[in-house]
Coordinates of C-alpha atoms in Angstrom, one line a residue:
M1 CA -9.4 -29.2 -21.6
E2 CA -8.1 -28.9 -17.8
S3 CA -10.5 -30.4 -14.9
S4 CA -12.0 -27.2 -12.8
S5 CA -10.0 -28.8 -10.0
A6 CA -6.6 -28.9 -11.7
A7 CA -7.0 -25.1 -13.4
S8 CA -8.0 -24.0 -9.9
G9 CA -4.6 -25.8 -8.3
G10 CA -2.6 -24.3 -11.4
S11 CA -3.3 -20.8 -10.8
T12 CA -3.2 -21.4 -6.9
R13 CA 0.7 -22.8 -7.8
R14 CA 1.0 -19.8 -10.3
E15 CA -0.1 -16.9 -7.4
A16 CA 2.5 -18.6 -5.1
T17 CA 5.5 -18.3 -7.8
R18 CA 4.5 -14.4 -8.3
Q19 CA 4.3 -13.8 -4.4
K20 CA 7.8 -15.2 -4.2
L21 CA 8.9 -12.9 -6.6
Y22 CA 7.0 -10.1 -5.3
E23 CA 8.7 -10.5 -1.8
A24 CA 12.2 -11.3 -3.6
A25 CA 12.1 -8.4 -5.5
V26 CA 11.4 -5.9 -3.2
T27 CA 13.3 -6.7 -0.8
L28 CA 16.3 -6.7 -3.8
I29 CA 15.7 -3.6 -4.9
A30 CA 15.1 -1.8 -1.3
E31 CA 18.7 -3.1 -0.5
Q32 CA 20.3 -2.3 -3.5
G33 CA 17.7 0.3 -6.0
F34 CA 16.0 -1.3 -8.8
S35 CA 18.9 -0.4 -11.6
A36 CA 21.2 -2.4 -9.8
T37 CA 18.6 -5.7 -9.1
T38 CA 19.2 -8.3 -11.6
V39 CA 16.5 -11.0 -13.0
D40 CA 18.7 -13.8 -12.0
E41 CA 19.3 -11.9 -8.4
I42 CA 15.8 -11.8 -8.0
A43 CA 14.9 -15.9 -9.3
E44 CA 17.9 -16.6 -6.7
R45 CA 16.1 -15.3 -3.7
A46 CA 12.7 -16.4 -5.2
G47 CA 14.3 -20.0 -5.2
V48 CA 13.2 -20.7 -8.7
A49 CA 14.8 -20.6 -12.3
K50 CA 15.6 -17.1 -13.9
G51 CA 12.7 -19.2 -16.5
T52 CA 10.3 -18.8 -14.0
V53 CA 10.5 -14.9 -13.4
Y54 CA 10.2 -14.6 -17.3
Y55 CA 7.3 -17.1 -17.8
N56 CA 5.7 -14.5 -15.4
F57 CA 6.8 -11.2 -16.2
A58 CA 7.4 -10.0 -19.7
S59 CA 10.7 -8.5 -18.1
K60 CA 12.4 -6.7 -14.7
S61 CA 9.8 -3.4 -15.4
V62 CA 6.5 -5.4 -15.5
L63 CA 7.6 -7.4 -12.1
F64 CA 8.2 -4.3 -10.4
E65 CA 5.2 -2.4 -12.3
E66 CA 3.0 -5.6 -11.3
L67 CA 4.5 -5.9 -7.9
L68 CA 3.1 -1.9 -7.5
R69 CA -0.3 -2.8 -8.5
H70 CA 0.1 -5.7 -6.0
G71 CA 1.3 -3.9 -2.9
V72 CA -1.2 -0.6 -3.1
G73 CA -4.1 -3.2 -4.1
L74 CA -3.5 -5.0 -0.7
L75 CA -3.3 -1.7 1.3
T76 CA -6.4 -0.2 -0.9
A77 CA -8.2 -3.7 -0.1
S78 CA -7.1 -3.2 4.0
L79 CA -8.3 0.4 4.3
R80 CA -12.0 -0.4 2.5
E81 CA -12.1 -3.2 4.9
A82 CA -11.5 -1.1 7.7
A83 CA -14.3 1.5 6.4
E84 CA -17.0 -1.2 5.9
R85 CA -16.2 -2.9 9.2
T86 CA -16.5 0.4 11.3
A87 CA -19.6 1.0 9.2
R88 CA -21.2 -2.4 10.0
E89 CA -20.1 -1.8 13.4
G90 CA -22.3 1.9 14.0
G91 CA -18.8 3.7 13.8
S92 CA -18.5 7.3 12.7
K93 CA -17.1 8.6 9.9
V94 CA -13.9 10.0 12.3
D95 CA -13.9 6.3 13.7
A96 CA -13.7 5.2 10.3
L97 CA -10.9 7.0 9.0
D98 CA -9.2 6.4 12.5
A99 CA -9.5 2.5 11.9
M100 CA -8.0 2.9 8.3
I101 CA -5.2 4.7 9.7
R102 CA -4.9 1.4 11.8
A103 CA -5.2 -0.4 8.7
G104 CA -2.2 1.6 7.2
L105 CA -0.1 1.2 10.1
V106 CA -0.8 -2.3 10.1
F107 CA 0.0 -3.0 6.6
I108 CA 3.3 -0.6 6.3
D109 CA 4.2 -2.8 9.5
R110 CA 4.1 -5.9 7.9
Y111 CA 5.6 -4.4 4.4
P112 CA 7.8 -2.2 5.2
A113 CA 9.8 -2.3 2.3
F114 CA 7.6 -2.7 -0.1
T115 CA 6.3 1.0 1.6
Q116 CA 9.5 2.5 1.4
L117 CA 9.3 1.6 -2.3
Y118 CA 6.2 2.9 -3.0
V119 CA 7.1 6.1 -1.7
A120 CA 10.3 6.4 -3.2
E121 CA 9.1 5.5 -6.7
L122 CA 5.8 8.4 -6.2
W123 CA 8.8 11.4 -5.9
R124 CA 9.8 10.0 -9.5
T125 CA 8.5 10.7 -12.8
N126 CA 10.8 9.0 -15.4
R127 CA 9.8 5.6 -14.7
A128 CA 8.1 3.6 -17.3
W129 CA 5.5 2.7 -14.4
Q130 CA 4.6 6.1 -13.5
S131 CA 1.0 6.2 -15.1
T132 CA 0.0 2.6 -13.6
L133 CA 1.7 4.7 -9.7
L134 CA -1.2 7.0 -10.5
V135 CA -3.2 4.9 -11.0
V136 CA -3.2 2.5 -7.8
R137 CA -2.6 5.2 -6.1
Q138 CA -5.5 7.3 -6.9
Q139 CA -7.7 3.6 -5.7
A140 CA -6.0 3.8 -2.2
V141 CA -6.8 7.4 -1.5
A142 CA -10.2 6.8 -3.4
V143 CA -11.2 5.1 -0.9
V144 CA -10.6 7.4 2.4
E145 CA -12.4 10.3 0.0
D146 CA -15.6 7.7 0.1
V147 CA -15.2 8.4 3.7
L148 CA -14.7 12.2 3.8
R149 CA -17.9 12.7 1.1
D150 CA -20.4 10.6 3.5
G151 CA -19.5 12.4 6.3
V152 CA -19.3 15.8 4.7
A153 CA -22.9 14.4 3.1
G154 CA -23.9 13.3 6.7
G155 CA -23.3 16.8 8.5
E156 CA -20.1 15.0 10.2
F157 CA -17.9 17.2 8.7
S158 CA -17.8 20.8 7.5
E159 CA -18.1 21.3 3.9
E160 CA -15.6 23.2 3.2
I161 CA -13.5 20.4 3.4
D162 CA -11.2 20.0 0.9
V163 CA -12.0 16.2 0.2
P164 CA -9.6 15.1 -2.6
L165 CA -6.6 17.3 -0.7
T166 CA -8.1 16.2 3.0
A167 CA -7.9 12.4 1.3
A168 CA -4.2 12.7 0.2
A169 CA -2.9 14.3 3.3
L170 CA -4.0 11.9 5.2
V171 CA -2.4 9.1 3.8
G172 CA 0.7 10.7 3.2
M173 CA 0.1 11.6 7.0
V174 CA 0.4 7.3 7.2
L175 CA 2.8 6.4 5.0
V176 CA 5.1 9.4 6.4
A177 CA 4.6 8.9 9.8
A178 CA 4.9 4.9 9.7
L179 CA 7.8 4.9 8.0
D180 CA 9.9 7.6 10.0
W181 CA 8.6 5.4 12.9
K182 CA 10.1 2.5 11.5
S183 CA 13.4 4.0 10.5
F184 CA 14.2 6.0 13.5
Q185 CA 12.0 4.9 16.3
P186 CA 11.3 1.5 16.1
E187 CA 11.1 1.2 20.3
R188 CA 7.6 2.8 20.1
S189 CA 4.8 0.3 19.5
L190 CA 1.8 0.3 17.1
D191 CA -0.4 1.4 19.2
D192 CA 1.8 4.2 20.4
V193 CA 2.0 5.7 16.8
H194 CA -1.5 4.4 16.5
A195 CA -2.9 7.0 19.4
A196 CA -0.8 9.7 18.3
L197 CA -1.7 10.1 14.9
S198 CA -5.8 9.3 16.2
R199 CA -5.6 12.4 18.4
L200 CA -4.5 14.2 15.5
L201 CA -7.0 13.1 13.5
Q202 CA -9.7 14.3 16.4
G203 CA -8.2 17.2 16.0
R204 CA -7.7 18.1 12.7
V205 CA -10.2 16.5 11.0
S206 CA -13.5 16.1 13.5
G207 CA -12.6 19.2 15.0
C208 CA -14.4 21.3 11.2
R209 CA -17.8 19.8 12.3

């Protein structure tokens, strides 16, 4: 039996290896597409042996599916932390949504290639990982839905708000606006983009009281 420290060390090393594979895969697939990207290229970019890829993932498709889970999981955690931090500080639900918008922009600024892939995959319906994509998408949207429902229950938002659609619209707004920013308006700062989306939020959501 391994000692707990040895087991922990092995787990940490494996996670570090997986992280390198995620980063290599997302960069290559963003550059040349999923079909054109080979396992050999992923291994070479990550600086590991080809067998290491298959040790961690059964196939390229499984690697990409786990990449989606990993990336959207990080985004979801960022959104949730922003909402919880705002609640601890006594902020309103609009403040929480605004903090989540900023958290989303920070995430996209850090992981633009992943975000580009994620948005592109949302429009495809013939992928093996489509069901996984729908699940992880809903996890991210659900965090926003919770804040909206709490706002409705507390009288901060109108009861006429369509919570699922509004939550999806807010997440979509951040994703699309951020990709436009990174692709076509890179000279703008994160603060500038956040301020623009914040004004839109204040006018559309808080104005629905």
